[in-house]
PDB file of C-alpha atoms in Angstrom:
ATOM      1  CA  MET M   1     -18.594 -32.631 158.633  1.00  0.00           C
ATOM      2  CA  ASN M   2     -18.631 -33.311 154.912  1.00  0.00           C
ATOM      3  CA  ARG M   3     -21.518 -30.958 154.388  1.00  0.00           C
ATOM      4  CA  ILE M   4     -21.287 -27.436 153.040  1.00  0.00           C
ATOM      5  CA  ARG M   5     -24.013 -25.014 153.977  1.00  0.00           C
ATOM      6  CA  THR M   6     -25.372 -22.864 151.144  1.00  0.00           C
ATOM      7  CA  THR M   7     -28.303 -20.489 151.125  1.00  0.00           C
ATOM      8  CA  ARG M   8     -30.595 -22.718 149.078  1.00  0.00           C
ATOM      9  CA  THR M   9     -29.650 -26.326 149.796  1.00  0.00           C
ATOM     10  CA  THR M  10     -27.291 -28.520 151.672  1.00  0.00           C
ATOM     11  CA  ARG M  11     -25.038 -30.715 149.572  1.00  0.00           C
ATOM     12  CA  THR M  12     -21.983 -32.858 150.092  1.00  0.00           C
ATOM     13  CA  ILE M  13     -18.547 -32.077 148.707  1.00  0.00           C
ATOM     14  CA  ARG M  14     -18.763 -35.091 146.427  1.00  0.00           C
ATOM     15  CA  GLU M  15     -21.854 -33.758 144.684  1.00  0.00           C
ATOM     16  CA  GLY M  16     -19.995 -30.568 143.685  1.00  0.00           C
ATOM     17  CA  ARG M  17     -17.446 -32.500 141.605  1.00  0.00           C
ATOM     18  CA  ARG M  18     -19.738 -33.401 138.722  1.00  0.00           C
ATOM     19  CA  ASP M  19     -18.009 -31.007 136.306  1.00  0.00           C
ATOM     20  CA  LYS M  20     -14.507 -32.320 136.999  1.00  0.00           C
ATOM     21  CA  GLY M  21     -13.699 -33.212 133.353  1.00  0.00           C
ATOM     22  CA  GLN M  22     -15.171 -30.063 131.831  1.00  0.00           C
ATOM     23  CA  VAL M  23     -11.913 -28.101 132.022  1.00  0.00           C
ATOM     24  CA  ALA M  24     -10.028 -30.888 130.248  1.00  0.00           C
ATOM     25  CA  LEU M  25     -12.583 -30.917 127.419  1.00  0.00           C
ATOM     26  CA  GLU M  26     -12.430 -27.129 127.067  1.00  0.00           C
ATOM     27  CA  TYR M  27      -8.632 -27.287 126.939  1.00  0.00           C
ATOM     28  CA  ILE M  28      -8.670 -30.009 124.281  1.00  0.00           C
ATOM     29  CA  GLY M  29     -11.091 -27.933 122.210  1.00  0.00           C
ATOM     30  CA  PHE M  30      -8.938 -24.809 122.496  1.00  0.00           C
ATOM     31  CA  LEU M  31      -5.604 -26.558 121.921  1.00  0.00           C
ATOM     32  CA  PRO M  32      -5.761 -26.647 118.073  1.00  0.00           C
ATOM     33  CA  ILE M  33      -6.429 -22.896 117.971  1.00  0.00           C
ATOM     34  CA  LEU M  34      -3.560 -22.271 120.368  1.00  0.00           C
ATOM     35  CA  LEU M  35      -1.213 -24.411 118.262  1.00  0.00           C
ATOM     36  CA  LEU M  36      -2.276 -22.640 115.053  1.00  0.00           C
ATOM     37  CA  VAL M  37      -1.561 -19.231 116.615  1.00  0.00           C
ATOM     38  CA  GLY M  38       1.833 -20.475 117.809  1.00  0.00           C
ATOM     39  CA  LEU M  39       2.714 -21.850 114.377  1.00  0.00           C
ATOM     40  CA  GLY M  40       1.582 -18.568 112.818  1.00  0.00           C
ATOM     41  CA  GLY M  41       4.031 -16.679 115.036  1.00  0.00           C
ATOM     42  CA  ILE M  42       6.849 -19.039 114.106  1.00  0.00           C
ATOM     43  CA  GLN M  43       5.939 -18.680 110.399  1.00  0.00           C
ATOM     44  CA  LEU M  44       6.020 -14.889 110.695  1.00  0.00           C
ATOM     45  CA  GLY M  45       9.475 -15.007 112.281  1.00  0.00           C
ATOM     46  CA  TRP M  46      10.776 -17.442 109.663  1.00  0.00           C
ATOM     47  CA  SER M  47       9.417 -15.290 106.833  1.00  0.00           C
ATOM     48  CA  ALA M  48      11.122 -12.193 108.237  1.00  0.00           C
ATOM     49  CA  TYR M  49      14.384 -14.117 108.537  1.00  0.00           C
ATOM     50  CA  VAL M  50      14.242 -15.324 104.907  1.00  0.00           C
ATOM     51  CA  VAL M  51      13.495 -11.782 103.682  1.00  0.00           C
ATOM     52  CA  GLN M  52      16.490 -10.522 105.670  1.00  0.00           C
ATOM     53  CA  GLN M  53      18.684 -13.241 104.139  1.00  0.00           C
ATOM     54  CA  ALA M  54      17.564 -12.228 100.630  1.00  0.00           C
ATOM     55  CA  GLN M  55      18.320  -8.552 101.299  1.00  0.00           C
ATOM     56  CA  THR M  56      21.755  -9.337 102.736  1.00  0.00           C
ATOM     57  CA  ALA M  57      22.606 -11.574  99.777  1.00  0.00           C
ATOM     58  CA  ALA M  58      21.511  -8.908  97.281  1.00  0.00           C
ATOM     59  CA  ARG M  59      23.634  -6.219  98.957  1.00  0.00           C
ATOM     60  CA  THR M  60      26.631  -8.543  99.160  1.00  0.00           C
ATOM     61  CA  ALA M  61      26.325  -9.618  95.522  1.00  0.00           C
ATOM     62  CA  ALA M  62      26.039  -6.022  94.292  1.00  0.00           C
ATOM     63  CA  ARG M  63      28.934  -4.790  96.445  1.00  0.00           C
ATOM     64  CA  VAL M  64      31.298  -7.616  95.446  1.00  0.00           C
ATOM     65  CA  GLU M  65      30.365  -7.373  91.760  1.00  0.00           C
ATOM     66  CA  ALA M  66      31.093  -3.635  91.823  1.00  0.00           C
ATOM     67  CA  ARG M  67      34.576  -4.259  93.249  1.00  0.00           C
ATOM     68  CA  GLU M  68      35.480  -7.592  91.640  1.00  0.00           C
ATOM     69  CA  PRO M  69      33.637  -8.234  88.348  1.00  0.00           C
ATOM     70  CA  GLY M  70      32.345 -11.770  87.911  1.00  0.00           C
ATOM     71  CA  GLU M  71      32.372 -12.659  91.623  1.00  0.00           C
ATOM     72  CA  GLY M  72      29.050 -11.130  92.723  1.00  0.00           C
ATOM     73  CA  ALA M  73      26.702 -14.064  92.207  1.00  0.00           C
ATOM     74  CA  GLN M  74      28.966 -16.459  94.062  1.00  0.00           C
ATOM     75  CA  ALA M  75      29.377 -13.993  96.942  1.00  0.00           C
ATOM     76  CA  GLY M  76      25.600 -13.542  97.117  1.00  0.00           C
ATOM     77  CA  LEU M  77      25.076 -17.283  97.434  1.00  0.00           C
ATOM     78  CA  ALA M  78      27.782 -17.474 100.096  1.00  0.00           C
ATOM     79  CA  ALA M  79      25.920 -14.858 102.161  1.00  0.00           C
ATOM     80  CA  ILE M  80      22.807 -17.041 102.385  1.00  0.00           C
ATOM     81  CA  ARG M  81      22.207 -19.672 105.058  1.00  0.00           C
ATOM     82  CA  PRO M  82      23.245 -23.082 103.652  1.00  0.00           C
ATOM     83  CA  SER M  83      19.762 -24.597 104.008  1.00  0.00           C
ATOM     84  CA  LEU M  84      18.282 -21.805 101.834  1.00  0.00           C
ATOM     85  CA  VAL M  85      20.884 -21.909  99.047  1.00  0.00           C
ATOM     86  CA  ALA M  86      19.207 -24.815  97.219  1.00  0.00           C
ATOM     87  CA  GLY M  87      16.292 -22.658  96.041  1.00  0.00           C
ATOM     88  CA  ALA M  88      18.184 -19.376  95.698  1.00  0.00           C
ATOM     89  CA  VAL M  89      18.571 -17.463  92.451  1.00  0.00           C
ATOM     90  CA  VAL M  90      21.067 -14.587  92.209  1.00  0.00           C
ATOM     91  CA  ASP M  91      21.007 -12.370  89.104  1.00  0.00           C
ATOM     92  CA  VAL M  92      23.644  -9.657  88.657  1.00  0.00           C
ATOM     93  CA  ASN M  93      23.285  -6.976  85.968  1.00  0.00           C
ATOM     94  CA  LYS M  94      25.937  -4.349  85.271  1.00  0.00           C
ATOM     95  CA  THR M  95      25.641  -0.977  83.607  1.00  0.00           C
ATOM     96  CA  PRO M  96      28.420   1.598  83.251  1.00  0.00           C
ATOM     97  CA  ASP M  97      27.098   3.470  86.290  1.00  0.00           C
ATOM     98  CA  ALA M  98      25.710   0.805  88.632  1.00  0.00           C
ATOM     99  CA  VAL M  99      25.496  -2.856  89.546  1.00  0.00           C
ATOM    100  CA  ARG M 100      22.074  -4.324  90.270  1.00  0.00           C
ATOM    101  CA  ALA M 101      21.768  -7.635  92.106  1.00  0.00           C
ATOM    102  CA  THR M 102      18.437  -9.443  92.489  1.00  0.00           C
ATOM    103  CA  VAL M 103      17.998 -12.416  94.823  1.00  0.00           C
ATOM    104  CA  ARG M 104      14.978 -14.734  94.913  1.00  0.00           C
ATOM    105  CA  LEU M 105      14.408 -17.111  97.824  1.00  0.00           C
ATOM    106  CA  THR M 106      11.574 -19.492  98.650  1.00  0.00           C
ATOM    107  CA  ILE M 107       9.813 -19.260 102.013  1.00  0.00           C
ATOM    108  CA  ASP M 108       8.711 -22.726 103.070  1.00  0.00           C
ATOM    109  CA  SER M 109       5.473 -22.962 105.029  1.00  0.00           C
ATOM    110  CA  ILE M 110       5.304 -24.199 108.604  1.00  0.00           C
ATOM    111  CA  VAL M 111       1.547 -23.647 108.945  1.00  0.00           C
ATOM    112  CA  PRO M 112      -0.573 -26.377 107.325  1.00  0.00           C
ATOM    113  CA  GLY M 113      -2.544 -25.198 104.305  1.00  0.00           C
ATOM    114  CA  VAL M 114      -0.262 -22.262 103.483  1.00  0.00           C
ATOM    115  CA  GLY M 115       1.804 -22.772 100.345  1.00  0.00           C
ATOM    116  CA  GLN M 116       5.335 -21.694  99.541  1.00  0.00           C
ATOM    117  CA  LYS M 117       5.994 -18.033  98.821  1.00  0.00           C
ATOM    118  CA  THR M 118       8.830 -16.425  96.891  1.00  0.00           C
ATOM    119  CA  VAL M 119      10.589 -13.316  98.111  1.00  0.00           C
ATOM    120  CA  THR M 120      12.631 -11.074  95.790  1.00  0.00           C
ATOM    121  CA  ARG M 121      15.049  -8.395  96.959  1.00  0.00           C
ATOM    122  CA  THR M 122      17.172  -6.062  94.840  1.00  0.00           C
ATOM    123  CA  ALA M 123      20.200  -3.959  95.718  1.00  0.00           C
ATOM    124  CA  VAL M 124      21.974  -1.354  93.586  1.00  0.00           C
ATOM    125  CA  MET M 125      25.569  -0.244  94.155  1.00  0.00           C
ATOM    126  CA  PRO M 126      27.671   2.235  92.185  1.00  0.00           C
ATOM    127  CA  ASN M 127      30.019   0.572  89.705  1.00  0.00           C
ATOM    128  CA  ASP M 128      33.567   0.876  91.075  1.00  0.00           C
ATOM    129  CA  ASP M 129      35.239  -1.108  88.298  1.00  0.00           C
ATOM    130  CA  PRO M 130      38.174   1.034  87.111  1.00  0.00           C
ATOM    131  CA  GLU M 131      37.906  -0.365  83.570  1.00  0.00           C
ATOM    132  CA  VAL M 132      34.393   1.080  83.297  1.00  0.00           C
ATOM    133  CA  THR M 133      34.539   4.252  85.410  1.00  0.00           C
ATOM    134  CA  GLY M 134      38.220   5.108  84.913  1.00  0.00           C
ATOM    135  CA  PRO M 135      40.910   5.753  87.556  1.00  0.00           C
TER     136      PRO M 135
END
C-alpha cells in the first residue's frame, strides 16, 4: 500500500522525501536578495518624498517672501516635515522683479552601503512687494 508504481522502479513514499530541506535552503539563499529589493523600493519612495518636501518648501518660501518680506525662510522651514527640518537649509534671494528660494535637504539612506544624498530645489515667484514694484 505504501508503494508507488513508476515506469522504471518501485519505491516507497519515504524514499521520495530526501529533498525535504532543499526548499528551505533555497529560500534562505534568496531572502537577502528579496530584502535588498524591498529596501530599494522603500528607499526610492523615501527619496521621492524628500524631493517633494524640498519643492514644496521652496515654493512656500518664495511665495511668502514675495508677499511678506523677511518671512520666507521661516515659512519654508515650517512647510517641511519636522523630522527633516534639522538638516534643512533655506536661502531666499530677492531682486526687484522676482524672489528666488532655494531649499537643500538631506536624504538619509535606508539601504546598507548607500550614503546620504543632498537634494536641492529652487522656486521663483514674482516680487509682489509694493515698496519694490509700486502700487
